[in-house]
mmCIF file of C-alpha atoms in Angstrom:
data_model
loop_
_atom_site.group_PDB
_atom_site.id
_atom_site.type_symbol
_atom_site.label_atom_id
_atom_site.label_comp_id
_atom_site.label_asym_id
_atom_site.label_seq_id
_atom_site.Cartn_x
_atom_site.Cartn_y
_atom_site.Cartn_z
ATOM 1 C CA MET A 14 98.579 120.305 93.676
ATOM 2 C CA ASN A 15 95.788 121.691 96.026
ATOM 3 C CA CYS A 16 92.424 121.188 95.705
ATOM 4 C CA GLY A 17 90.416 123.680 93.652
ATOM 5 C CA ARG A 18 87.340 125.427 93.604
ATOM 6 C CA SER A 19 84.344 123.462 91.867
ATOM 7 C CA ILE A 20 82.357 124.876 88.939
ATOM 8 C CA LEU A 21 79.373 123.807 90.755
ATOM 9 C CA GLY A 22 80.083 125.941 93.694
ATOM 10 C CA GLN A 23 76.554 127.153 93.637
ATOM 11 C CA VAL A 24 74.974 123.627 94.103
ATOM 12 C CA SER A 25 74.144 122.790 97.812
ATOM 13 C CA VAL A 26 76.555 120.623 99.714
ATOM 14 C CA LEU A 27 74.214 117.532 99.700
ATOM 15 C CA GLY A 28 73.726 117.812 95.972
ATOM 16 C CA LEU A 29 77.339 117.801 95.863
ATOM 17 C CA LEU A 30 77.397 114.788 98.099
ATOM 18 C CA LEU A 31 74.891 112.939 95.869
ATOM 19 C CA ALA A 32 76.538 113.897 92.676
ATOM 20 C CA ALA A 33 79.860 112.507 93.950
ATOM 21 C CA VAL A 34 78.680 109.099 94.784
ATOM 22 C CA VAL A 35 76.322 108.753 91.915
ATOM 23 C CA MET A 36 78.663 110.055 89.103
ATOM 24 C CA ALA A 37 82.277 110.111 90.689
ATOM 25 C CA PHE A 38 83.020 106.486 89.897
ATOM 26 C CA VAL A 39 82.242 105.920 86.020
ATOM 27 C CA ALA A 40 83.048 101.929 85.426
ATOM 28 C CA PRO A 41 85.947 101.411 83.076
ATOM 29 C CA ALA A 42 85.808 98.689 80.462
ATOM 30 C CA ARG A 43 88.269 96.417 81.939
ATOM 31 C CA SER A 44 88.617 95.088 85.606
ATOM 32 C CA ALA A 45 91.747 95.294 87.785
ATOM 33 C CA GLU A 46 94.524 92.654 87.895
ATOM 34 C CA ILE A 47 94.639 91.300 91.619
ATOM 35 C CA LYS A 48 97.762 89.225 92.144
ATOM 36 C CA LEU A 49 99.881 88.109 94.842
ATOM 37 C CA GLY A 50 103.126 89.896 95.675
ATOM 38 C CA SER A 51 106.663 88.631 96.061
ATOM 39 C CA SER A 52 107.225 90.409 99.585
ATOM 40 C CA SER A 53 105.599 91.371 103.097
ATOM 41 C CA ASP A 54 105.570 94.928 101.797
ATOM 42 C CA CYS A 55 102.945 94.132 99.090
ATOM 43 C CA GLN A 56 101.638 90.766 99.773
ATOM 44 C CA ILE A 57 98.586 91.653 97.575
ATOM 45 C CA LEU A 58 98.931 93.980 94.389
ATOM 46 C CA LEU A 59 95.708 95.627 92.940
ATOM 47 C CA ASN A 60 96.611 97.343 89.662
ATOM 48 C CA GLY A 61 94.436 98.939 87.269
ATOM 49 C CA PRO A 62 90.344 100.309 87.069
ATOM 50 C CA ILE A 63 87.972 99.053 89.595
ATOM 51 C CA GLU A 64 85.133 96.903 88.260
ATOM 52 C CA ALA A 65 82.451 94.560 89.022
ATOM 53 C CA GLY A 66 83.736 91.026 90.161
ATOM 54 C CA ASP A 67 87.036 92.745 91.624
ATOM 55 C CA ALA A 68 85.522 92.287 95.204
ATOM 56 C CA ASP A 69 85.422 88.266 94.557
ATOM 57 C CA ARG A 70 88.969 88.452 93.363
ATOM 58 C CA LEU A 71 90.130 90.166 96.027
ATOM 59 C CA ALA A 72 88.642 87.931 98.654
ATOM 60 C CA ALA A 73 90.265 84.995 96.651
ATOM 61 C CA ALA A 74 93.592 86.821 97.019
ATOM 62 C CA PHE A 75 93.262 87.257 100.585
ATOM 63 C CA ASP A 76 92.187 83.356 101.076
ATOM 64 C CA ALA A 77 95.534 82.721 99.126
ATOM 65 C CA VAL A 78 97.670 84.627 101.324
ATOM 66 C CA PRO A 79 99.635 82.245 103.886
ATOM 67 C CA SER A 80 98.088 83.389 107.193
ATOM 68 C CA ASP A 81 99.875 83.534 110.543
ATOM 69 C CA GLY A 82 97.389 85.702 112.306
ATOM 70 C CA GLY A 83 99.419 88.974 111.257
ATOM 71 C CA HIS A 84 98.660 92.024 109.145
ATOM 72 C CA VAL A 85 98.098 91.500 105.215
ATOM 73 C CA THR A 86 99.311 94.523 103.060
ATOM 74 C CA LEU A 87 97.300 95.383 100.291
ATOM 75 C CA CYS A 88 99.151 97.523 97.533
ATOM 76 C CA LEU A 89 96.865 99.885 95.600
ATOM 77 C CA ASN A 90 97.727 101.441 92.121
ATOM 78 C CA SER A 91 94.092 102.389 90.494
ATOM 79 C CA ARG A 92 92.728 105.494 89.057
ATOM 80 C CA GLY A 93 89.217 104.520 90.266
ATOM 81 C CA GLY A 94 86.350 102.730 89.054
ATOM 82 C CA SER A 95 83.039 101.322 90.153
ATOM 83 C CA TYR A 96 81.642 102.755 93.152
ATOM 84 C CA GLY A 97 79.544 99.922 94.211
ATOM 85 C CA GLU A 98 82.287 97.554 93.690
ATOM 86 C CA GLY A 99 84.463 99.633 95.774
ATOM 87 C CA LEU A 100 81.860 99.585 98.446
ATOM 88 C CA ARG A 101 82.106 95.759 98.448
ATOM 89 C CA MET A 102 85.812 95.635 98.449
ATOM 90 C CA ILE A 103 85.852 98.204 101.707
ATOM 91 C CA GLU A 104 83.184 95.882 103.252
ATOM 92 C CA LEU A 105 85.621 93.030 102.691
ATOM 93 C CA VAL A 106 88.648 94.617 104.186
ATOM 94 C CA LEU A 107 86.806 95.824 107.323
ATOM 95 C CA LYS A 108 85.393 92.420 108.147
ATOM 96 C CA ARG A 109 88.666 90.802 107.312
ATOM 97 C CA THR A 110 90.630 93.148 109.894
ATOM 98 C CA ASN A 111 94.553 93.302 110.071
ATOM 99 C CA VAL A 112 94.790 94.838 106.595
ATOM 100 C CA THR A 113 97.497 97.513 106.010
ATOM 101 C CA THR A 114 96.508 99.375 102.929
ATOM 102 C CA VAL A 115 99.643 101.060 100.940
ATOM 103 C CA VAL A 116 100.060 103.413 97.816
ATOM 104 C CA ASP A 117 103.619 102.631 97.085
ATOM 105 C CA GLN A 118 106.237 104.652 95.410
ATOM 106 C CA GLY A 119 105.133 105.809 91.777
ATOM 107 C CA ALA A 120 101.771 104.192 92.232
ATOM 108 C CA GLU A 121 98.440 106.406 91.638
ATOM 109 C CA CYS A 122 95.190 105.904 93.838
ATOM 110 C CA PHE A 123 92.124 107.808 92.809
ATOM 111 C CA SER A 124 88.213 108.118 93.485
ATOM 112 C CA ALA A 125 87.131 104.510 94.593
ATOM 113 C CA CYS A 126 90.633 103.513 95.140
ATOM 114 C CA ALA A 127 91.250 106.282 97.520
ATOM 115 C CA PHE A 128 88.340 105.154 99.695
ATOM 116 C CA LEU A 129 89.708 101.583 99.641
ATOM 117 C CA PHE A 130 92.823 103.105 100.846
ATOM 118 C CA LEU A 131 90.961 104.599 104.013
ATOM 119 C CA ALA A 132 89.806 101.080 104.831
ATOM 120 C CA GLY A 133 93.339 99.925 105.984
ATOM 121 C CA ASN A 134 92.767 98.952 109.705
ATOM 122 C CA THR A 135 94.406 97.265 112.858
ATOM 123 C CA PRO A 136 92.620 95.889 115.899
ATOM 124 C CA VAL A 137 93.891 97.909 118.920
ATOM 125 C CA SER A 138 91.606 95.737 121.668
ATOM 126 C CA GLU A 139 89.930 92.548 121.894
ATOM 127 C CA ASP A 140 86.356 94.074 121.860
ATOM 128 C CA GLY A 141 86.704 95.039 118.192
ATOM 129 C CA GLU A 142 88.134 98.582 118.645
ATOM 130 C CA MET A 143 90.111 99.268 115.285
ATOM 131 C CA ALA A 144 92.695 101.976 114.498
ATOM 132 C CA PRO A 145 93.550 103.166 110.869
ATOM 133 C CA ASP A 146 96.329 101.501 109.144
ATOM 134 C CA ARG A 147 97.262 103.128 105.669
ATOM 135 C CA THR A 148 100.520 104.145 104.293
ATOM 136 C CA LEU A 149 101.419 106.569 101.713
ATOM 137 C CA ASP A 150 104.853 107.003 100.053
ATOM 138 C CA VAL A 151 105.686 110.475 99.459
ATOM 139 C CA ARG A 152 106.567 109.482 95.986
ATOM 140 C CA ALA A 153 103.179 108.245 95.111
ATOM 141 C CA THR A 154 99.855 110.194 94.276
ATOM 142 C CA LEU A 155 96.705 109.854 96.562
ATOM 143 C CA GLY A 156 93.455 111.990 95.375
ATOM 144 C CA PHE A 157 90.007 111.961 96.265
ATOM 145 C CA HIS A 158 87.689 112.408 93.402
ATOM 146 C CA ALA A 159 84.251 114.202 93.304
ATOM 147 C CA PRO A 160 81.706 114.278 90.558
ATOM 148 C CA TYR A 161 82.736 113.028 87.441
ATOM 149 C CA MET A 162 79.984 113.349 84.699
ATOM 150 C CA LYS A 163 79.753 112.081 81.269
ATOM 151 C CA ASP A 164 79.267 113.900 78.268
ATOM 152 C CA GLY A 165 75.810 115.447 78.139
ATOM 153 C CA ALA A 166 75.387 115.376 82.021
ATOM 154 C CA ALA A 167 77.593 118.275 83.107
ATOM 155 C CA ASN A 168 74.915 120.677 83.505
ATOM 156 C CA GLU A 169 72.456 118.309 85.160
ATOM 157 C CA SER A 170 71.954 118.768 88.981
ATOM 158 C CA PRO A 171 71.422 115.681 91.109
ATOM 159 C CA GLU A 172 68.237 117.108 92.480
ATOM 160 C CA ALA A 173 66.754 117.293 88.790
ATOM 161 C CA ASN A 174 66.921 113.610 88.841
ATOM 162 C CA PRO A 175 64.676 112.059 91.656
ATOM 163 C CA GLU A 176 66.132 108.411 90.907
ATOM 164 C CA SER A 177 69.622 109.567 90.842
ATOM 165 C CA TYR A 178 68.751 111.483 94.020
ATOM 166 C CA ARG A 179 67.458 108.500 95.889
ATOM 167 C CA ARG A 180 70.502 106.198 94.687
ATOM 168 C CA GLY A 181 72.845 108.768 96.137
ATOM 169 C CA VAL A 182 71.160 109.099 99.441
ATOM 170 C CA ARG A 183 71.278 105.243 99.792
ATOM 171 C CA ALA A 184 74.832 105.047 98.578
ATOM 172 C CA ILE A 185 75.993 107.661 101.112
ATOM 173 C CA ALA A 186 73.904 105.805 103.618
ATOM 174 C CA ARG A 187 75.942 102.395 102.720
ATOM 175 C CA MET A 188 79.206 104.074 103.097
ATOM 176 C CA LEU A 189 78.386 105.330 106.696
ATOM 177 C CA GLU A 190 76.903 102.117 107.559
ATOM 178 C CA ILE A 191 79.915 100.183 106.634
ATOM 179 C CA ASP A 192 82.248 102.442 108.264
ATOM 180 C CA ARG A 193 80.711 102.062 111.790
ATOM 181 C CA ARG A 194 83.956 102.413 113.306
ATOM 182 C CA GLU A 195 84.405 105.556 111.859
ATOM 183 C CA LEU A 196 87.873 104.801 110.524
ATOM 184 C CA PHE A 197 86.965 107.200 107.490
ATOM 185 C CA PRO A 198 87.920 110.617 108.681
ATOM 186 C CA ARG A 199 84.747 112.799 108.539
ATOM 187 C CA GLY A 200 86.595 115.927 107.640
ATOM 188 C CA LEU A 201 88.114 114.380 104.691
ATOM 189 C CA LEU A 202 85.050 112.782 103.461
ATOM 190 C CA ALA A 203 83.124 115.790 103.704
ATOM 191 C CA LYS A 204 85.873 118.015 101.819
ATOM 192 C CA ALA A 205 86.632 115.615 99.308
ATOM 193 C CA LEU A 206 82.847 115.053 98.234
ATOM 194 C CA GLN A 207 82.347 118.822 98.052
ATOM 195 C CA VAL A 208 85.463 119.248 95.676
ATOM 196 C CA GLY A 209 84.381 120.071 92.383
ATOM 197 C CA PRO A 210 84.065 117.720 88.935
ATOM 198 C CA ASP A 211 87.271 118.598 87.572
ATOM 199 C CA TYR A 212 89.487 118.470 90.555
ATOM 200 C CA LEU A 213 91.158 116.148 93.096
ATOM 201 C CA LEU A 214 91.634 116.463 96.869
ATOM 202 C CA TYR A 215 95.344 115.423 96.885
ATOM 203 C CA ILE A 216 97.009 114.140 100.150
ATOM 204 C CA ASP A 217 100.097 116.627 99.099
ATOM 205 C CA THR A 218 101.224 118.120 102.594
ATOM 206 C CA VAL A 219 102.224 116.878 105.765
ATOM 207 C CA GLU A 220 99.216 118.463 107.494
ATOM 208 C CA LYS A 221 96.920 116.297 105.409
ATOM 209 C CA ALA A 222 98.679 113.049 106.273
ATOM 210 C CA GLY A 223 99.087 113.797 109.932
ATOM 211 C CA VAL A 224 95.642 115.037 110.947
ATOM 212 C CA TRP A 225 93.874 112.496 108.621
ATOM 213 C CA SER A 226 95.810 109.502 110.250
ATOM 214 C CA ILE A 227 98.011 108.500 107.270
ATOM 215 C CA LYS A 228 101.447 107.030 107.720
ATOM 216 C CA LEU A 229 104.322 108.203 105.404
ATOM 217 C CA LYS A 230 107.277 106.521 103.853
ATOM 218 C CA GLY A 231 109.800 107.274 101.320
ATOM 219 C CA TYR A 232 110.915 110.606 103.208
ATOM 220 C CA ARG A 233 114.320 111.845 103.753
ATOM 221 C CA PRO A 234 115.474 111.885 107.616
ATOM 222 C CA PRO A 235 114.931 115.131 109.076
ATOM 223 C CA GLU A 236 118.449 116.222 109.899
ATOM 224 C CA PRO A 237 119.859 117.909 111.637
ATOM 225 C CA LEU A 238 117.368 118.154 114.230
ATOM 226 C CA THR A 239 116.487 121.670 115.884
ATOM 227 C CA ASP A 240 114.364 122.764 119.114
ATOM 228 C CA ALA A 241 112.573 124.733 116.948
ATOM 229 C CA MET A 242 111.810 121.443 114.835
ATOM 230 C CA LEU A 243 111.116 119.560 117.990
ATOM 231 C CA ASP A 244 108.587 122.201 119.321
ATOM 232 C CA GLN A 245 106.981 122.069 115.937
ATOM 233 C CA ALA A 246 106.561 118.291 116.108
ATOM 234 C CA CYS A 247 104.914 118.802 119.536
ATOM 235 C CA ARG A 248 102.424 121.586 118.028
ATOM 236 C CA ASN A 249 101.584 119.127 115.147
ATOM 237 C CA LYS A 250 100.805 116.297 117.332
ATOM 238 C CA ASP A 251 98.702 118.452 119.723
ATOM 239 C CA ILE A 252 96.655 119.943 116.973
ATOM 240 C CA TRP A 253 96.129 116.788 114.748
ATOM 241 C CA THR A 254 95.137 115.085 117.858
ATOM 242 C CA ASN A 255 92.686 117.460 119.528
ATOM 243 C CA TYR A 256 91.570 119.440 116.659
ATOM 244 C CA ALA A 257 91.172 116.982 113.843
ATOM 245 C CA HIS A 258 87.461 116.725 113.297
ATOM 246 C CA SER A 259 87.181 120.626 112.289
ATOM 247 C CA PHE A 260 90.410 120.334 109.877
ATOM 248 C CA LEU A 261 89.975 122.178 106.475
ATOM 249 C CA SER A 262 86.853 123.757 107.573
ATOM 250 C CA ARG A 263 88.395 127.010 107.100
ATOM 251 C CA ALA A 264 87.607 129.197 104.090
ATOM 252 C CA ALA A 265 89.818 128.937 101.045
ATOM 253 C CA GLY A 266 92.407 131.480 101.068
ATOM 254 C CA ASP A 267 92.437 132.121 104.501
ATOM 255 C CA PRO A 268 96.175 131.039 105.701
ATOM 256 C CA ASP A 269 95.502 132.037 109.005
ATOM 257 C CA GLU A 270 92.808 129.757 109.728
ATOM 258 C CA PHE A 271 94.319 126.183 111.446
ATOM 259 C CA HIS A 272 92.064 123.360 111.847
ATOM 260 C CA GLY A 273 88.819 125.592 112.815
ATOM 261 C CA ILE A 274 90.895 127.847 115.249
ATOM 262 C CA ARG A 275 93.571 130.357 114.753
ATOM 263 C CA GLN A 276 97.112 129.965 114.530
ATOM 264 C CA SER A 277 97.552 133.054 116.640
ATOM 265 C CA ASP A 278 95.625 131.122 119.212
ATOM 266 C CA PHE A 279 99.008 129.199 119.986
ATOM 267 C CA PRO A 280 102.533 130.685 120.784
ATOM 268 C CA GLU A 281 104.909 131.108 117.820
ATOM 269 C CA ILE A 282 107.445 128.309 117.528
ATOM 270 C CA ARG A 283 110.119 128.210 120.173
ATOM 271 C CA GLY A 284 113.546 127.191 120.258
ATOM 272 C CA SER A 285 116.851 127.400 118.610
ATOM 273 C CA SER A 286 117.789 126.583 115.040
ATOM 274 C CA GLU A 287 120.964 125.066 116.138
ATOM 275 C CA PRO A 288 121.526 121.407 115.714
ATOM 276 C CA ILE A 289 121.040 119.639 118.858
ATOM 277 C CA ARG A 290 123.351 117.521 120.744
ATOM 278 C CA LEU A 291 122.906 113.891 121.537
ATOM 279 C CA VAL A 292 124.393 113.131 125.050
ATOM 280 C CA ASP A 293 124.877 109.098 125.415
ATOM 281 C CA GLY A 294 122.359 108.456 122.434
ATOM 282 C CA GLY A 295 119.665 110.651 123.691
ATOM 283 C CA TYR A 296 118.397 113.987 124.177
ATOM 284 C CA ARG A 297 115.271 115.420 126.163
ATOM 285 C CA LEU A 298 113.287 118.936 125.724
ATOM 286 C CA VAL A 299 110.140 119.790 127.994
ATOM 287 C CA LEU A 300 107.965 122.205 126.445
ATOM 288 C CA ASP A 301 104.716 123.911 128.027
ATOM 289 C CA LEU A 302 101.471 125.127 127.062
ATOM 290 C CA PHE A 303 99.933 122.126 125.229
ATOM 291 C CA GLY A 304 96.512 120.677 125.261
ATOM 292 C CA TYR A 305 93.015 122.347 125.229
ATOM 293 C CA GLU A 306 93.641 124.732 127.965
ATOM 294 C CA ALA A 307 97.504 125.136 127.540
ATOM 295 C CA THR A 308 97.806 122.777 130.878
ATOM 296 C CA ASN A 309 99.958 120.022 129.240
ATOM 297 C CA ASN A 310 103.796 119.431 128.968
ATOM 298 C CA CYS A 311 105.255 118.030 125.661
ATOM 299 C CA ILE A 312 107.972 115.993 126.666
ATOM 300 C CA VAL A 313 110.369 115.055 123.759
ATOM 301 C CA ASP A 314 112.661 112.484 123.799
ATOM 302 C CA VAL A 315 115.076 111.884 120.888
ATOM 303 C CA PHE A 316 117.206 108.504 120.899
ATOM 304 C CA GLU A 317 119.876 107.194 118.326
ATOM 305 C CA ASP A 318 119.634 103.427 117.888
ATOM 306 C CA ALA A 319 122.611 101.171 117.223
ATOM 307 C CA GLN A 320 122.559 101.576 113.728
ATOM 308 C CA GLY A 321 122.577 105.194 113.933
ATOM 309 C CA ASP A 322 118.724 105.803 113.042
ATOM 310 C CA ILE A 323 117.154 108.502 115.048
ATOM 311 C CA HIS A 324 113.601 107.955 117.072
ATOM 312 C CA LEU A 325 111.300 110.416 118.448
ATOM 313 C CA SER A 326 109.281 110.052 121.237
ATOM 314 C CA LEU A 327 106.437 112.698 122.143
ATOM 315 C CA THR A 328 104.511 112.616 125.545
ATOM 316 C CA MET A 329 101.822 114.893 126.467
ATOM 317 C CA LEU A 330 101.388 114.833 130.444
ATOM 318 C CA PRO A 331 99.529 117.587 132.813
ATOM 319 C CA VAL A 332 102.484 119.802 134.180
ATOM 320 C CA GLU A 333 102.107 118.355 137.634
ATOM 321 C CA GLN A 334 102.988 114.826 136.183
ATOM 322 C CA ASN A 335 106.329 113.492 136.039
ATOM 323 C CA ALA A 336 108.100 112.864 132.920
ATOM 324 C CA PRO A 337 108.744 109.198 131.890
ATOM 325 C CA ASP A 338 112.060 107.695 132.538
ATOM 326 C CA ALA A 339 114.418 108.549 129.408
ATOM 327 C CA GLY A 340 116.230 105.370 129.766
ATOM 328 C CA GLN A 341 113.415 103.045 129.956
ATOM 329 C CA LEU A 342 111.988 104.638 126.962
ATOM 330 C CA ALA A 343 115.163 104.097 125.016
ATOM 331 C CA SER A 344 115.144 100.288 126.120
ATOM 332 C CA ASP A 345 111.442 100.014 124.949
ATOM 333 C CA ILE A 346 112.238 101.745 121.638
ATOM 334 C CA ALA A 347 115.439 99.254 121.122
ATOM 335 C CA ALA A 348 113.398 96.214 122.196
ATOM 336 C CA ARG A 349 110.678 96.906 119.605
ATOM 337 C CA LEU A 350 112.904 97.986 116.402
ATOM 338 C CA SER A 351 112.268 94.602 114.881
ATOM 339 C CA ASP A 352 108.290 95.010 115.108
ATOM 340 C CA PRO A 353 106.950 98.231 113.645
ATOM 341 C CA TYR A 354 103.510 98.082 114.995
ATOM 342 C CA SER A 355 104.805 97.476 118.315
ATOM 343 C CA LEU A 356 107.440 100.303 117.877
ATOM 344 C CA GLU A 357 104.473 102.931 117.174
ATOM 345 C CA LEU A 358 103.312 102.371 120.756
ATOM 346 C CA VAL A 359 106.483 104.137 122.103
ATOM 347 C CA SER A 360 107.555 106.499 119.314
ATOM 348 C CA ASP A 361 106.315 108.912 116.666
ATOM 349 C CA PRO A 362 106.942 109.621 113.138
ATOM 350 C CA ALA A 363 110.009 111.495 112.622
ATOM 351 C CA TRP A 364 108.254 113.633 110.039
ATOM 352 C CA TYR A 365 106.107 115.374 112.657
ATOM 353 C CA VAL A 366 109.027 117.824 112.708
ATOM 354 C CA PHE A 367 108.045 119.246 109.310
ATOM 355 C CA ALA A 368 105.990 122.290 109.409
ATOM 356 C CA PRO A 369 102.378 121.620 108.372
ATOM 357 C CA GLU A 370 102.418 123.146 104.843
ATOM 358 C CA THR A 371 105.291 121.320 103.759
ATOM 359 C CA MET A 372 104.652 119.543 100.489
ATOM 360 C CA LEU A 373 105.282 115.876 100.453
ATOM 361 C CA SER A 374 107.288 116.299 97.135
ATOM 362 C CA THR A 375 109.901 118.230 98.881
ATOM 363 C CA ILE A 376 110.659 115.661 101.442
ATOM 364 C CA VAL A 377 111.476 112.722 99.204
ATOM 365 C CA ALA A 378 114.441 110.424 100.199
ATOM 366 C CA PRO A 379 117.630 110.806 98.266
#
C-alpha cells in the first residue's frame, strides 16, 4: 500500500507537522508488554501499545540483558501509542547506543513504534559518530502515522488552538533535539508527518528501504543474477547515497521524478539479461558514468562462499583509480562471514539488485 492524499491537503505543512505530533499518538488503555527474548535475534521484545511507564520498563529490560559490549536487539510489534512516552524511549535507545531495532516477520509497527524503530543505531567511530541500525523483515509492516484525531476534533485545525500549537512546536523541537546525530532521515520525517489523518506512509518498496537506510531480511535470493541487475544495483547505491535528502520530494503521480532529479538524467539500465557465469567462485563487472558528475566507475564483484551463498560488493571509484583486488575482497568477505556487522564493511545487500519500485511483498523468501 502506498501513502495516499490527505483530506487536510489545504492545511499548511507546519500545521500538519503540529497536528501529527499533538494528535497522532493517542494513548491506548493498556501498556506494552516488554520482556526478554530467547535468542540473540530478539533479546528484548516490545509487544502492544506504548503507554506511560513503558520507557522505565524498557530501561529495566536493557539492564537485565547480559552485556558483553555488543549489540542489543530490540524487536518491535506495536500499533503506536503515547508520543511523549515514545520520545522517552527514543532518548533511552540513543543514549544507550549499540541497539539494533527490528520489525520481525508478521509484526506491525506504526506511529510511535515506527519512530522508535528509527532510533536503532551502531557506533562507527570513537568520537561518538553513529550510523543507523534498523532491520525490517519484508513479511512485516512498518508505517508512519500522521494526524489521528478523536471524534469531534476532526475539523479542528491545530492553529485554532494556541496551546496545542505551542505544544506541537515544543514536541517537534524535542524530537530534533534528541536526534542530534541525525539518525532519523529528514526526508522521511517530513513526508511521514505530511500524510493525512487516515493514511500511513508504508515502507513497502525497495527504494524506501534503501534510501532511508533500513536493512531488509526475509527476502528471496535474487537469482539468477544478470549484468542488467548488477547495473541496477550500482544505480541504486549511487542514487541512495548521493540524492537521499531529496527523496520523495517529487510531486505525487510523477513517476519520472526520481529523488528530486529526473530518471532521464541517468543512462538506461545497461547489460545483458542472461545469467552471469562465475569463474573460480567470482565475477567482476566494471560500469562507468556514476557519481555527481558521472566521473566514477562502479566495480561490481560477485562472490560465492563455501556454503554456496552469493555476496555482492559495489565499489565506487574515480575512473583514474585502480579497482580493488578481487582476490583480497573475496578473502575479506570469507573472513567476516560469522560477523554480520564486520561483513557489511566489505559487502552490499543482495537486494540492491532489485528495481526501486519493487514491492517488498513480491520478494518474500519461499
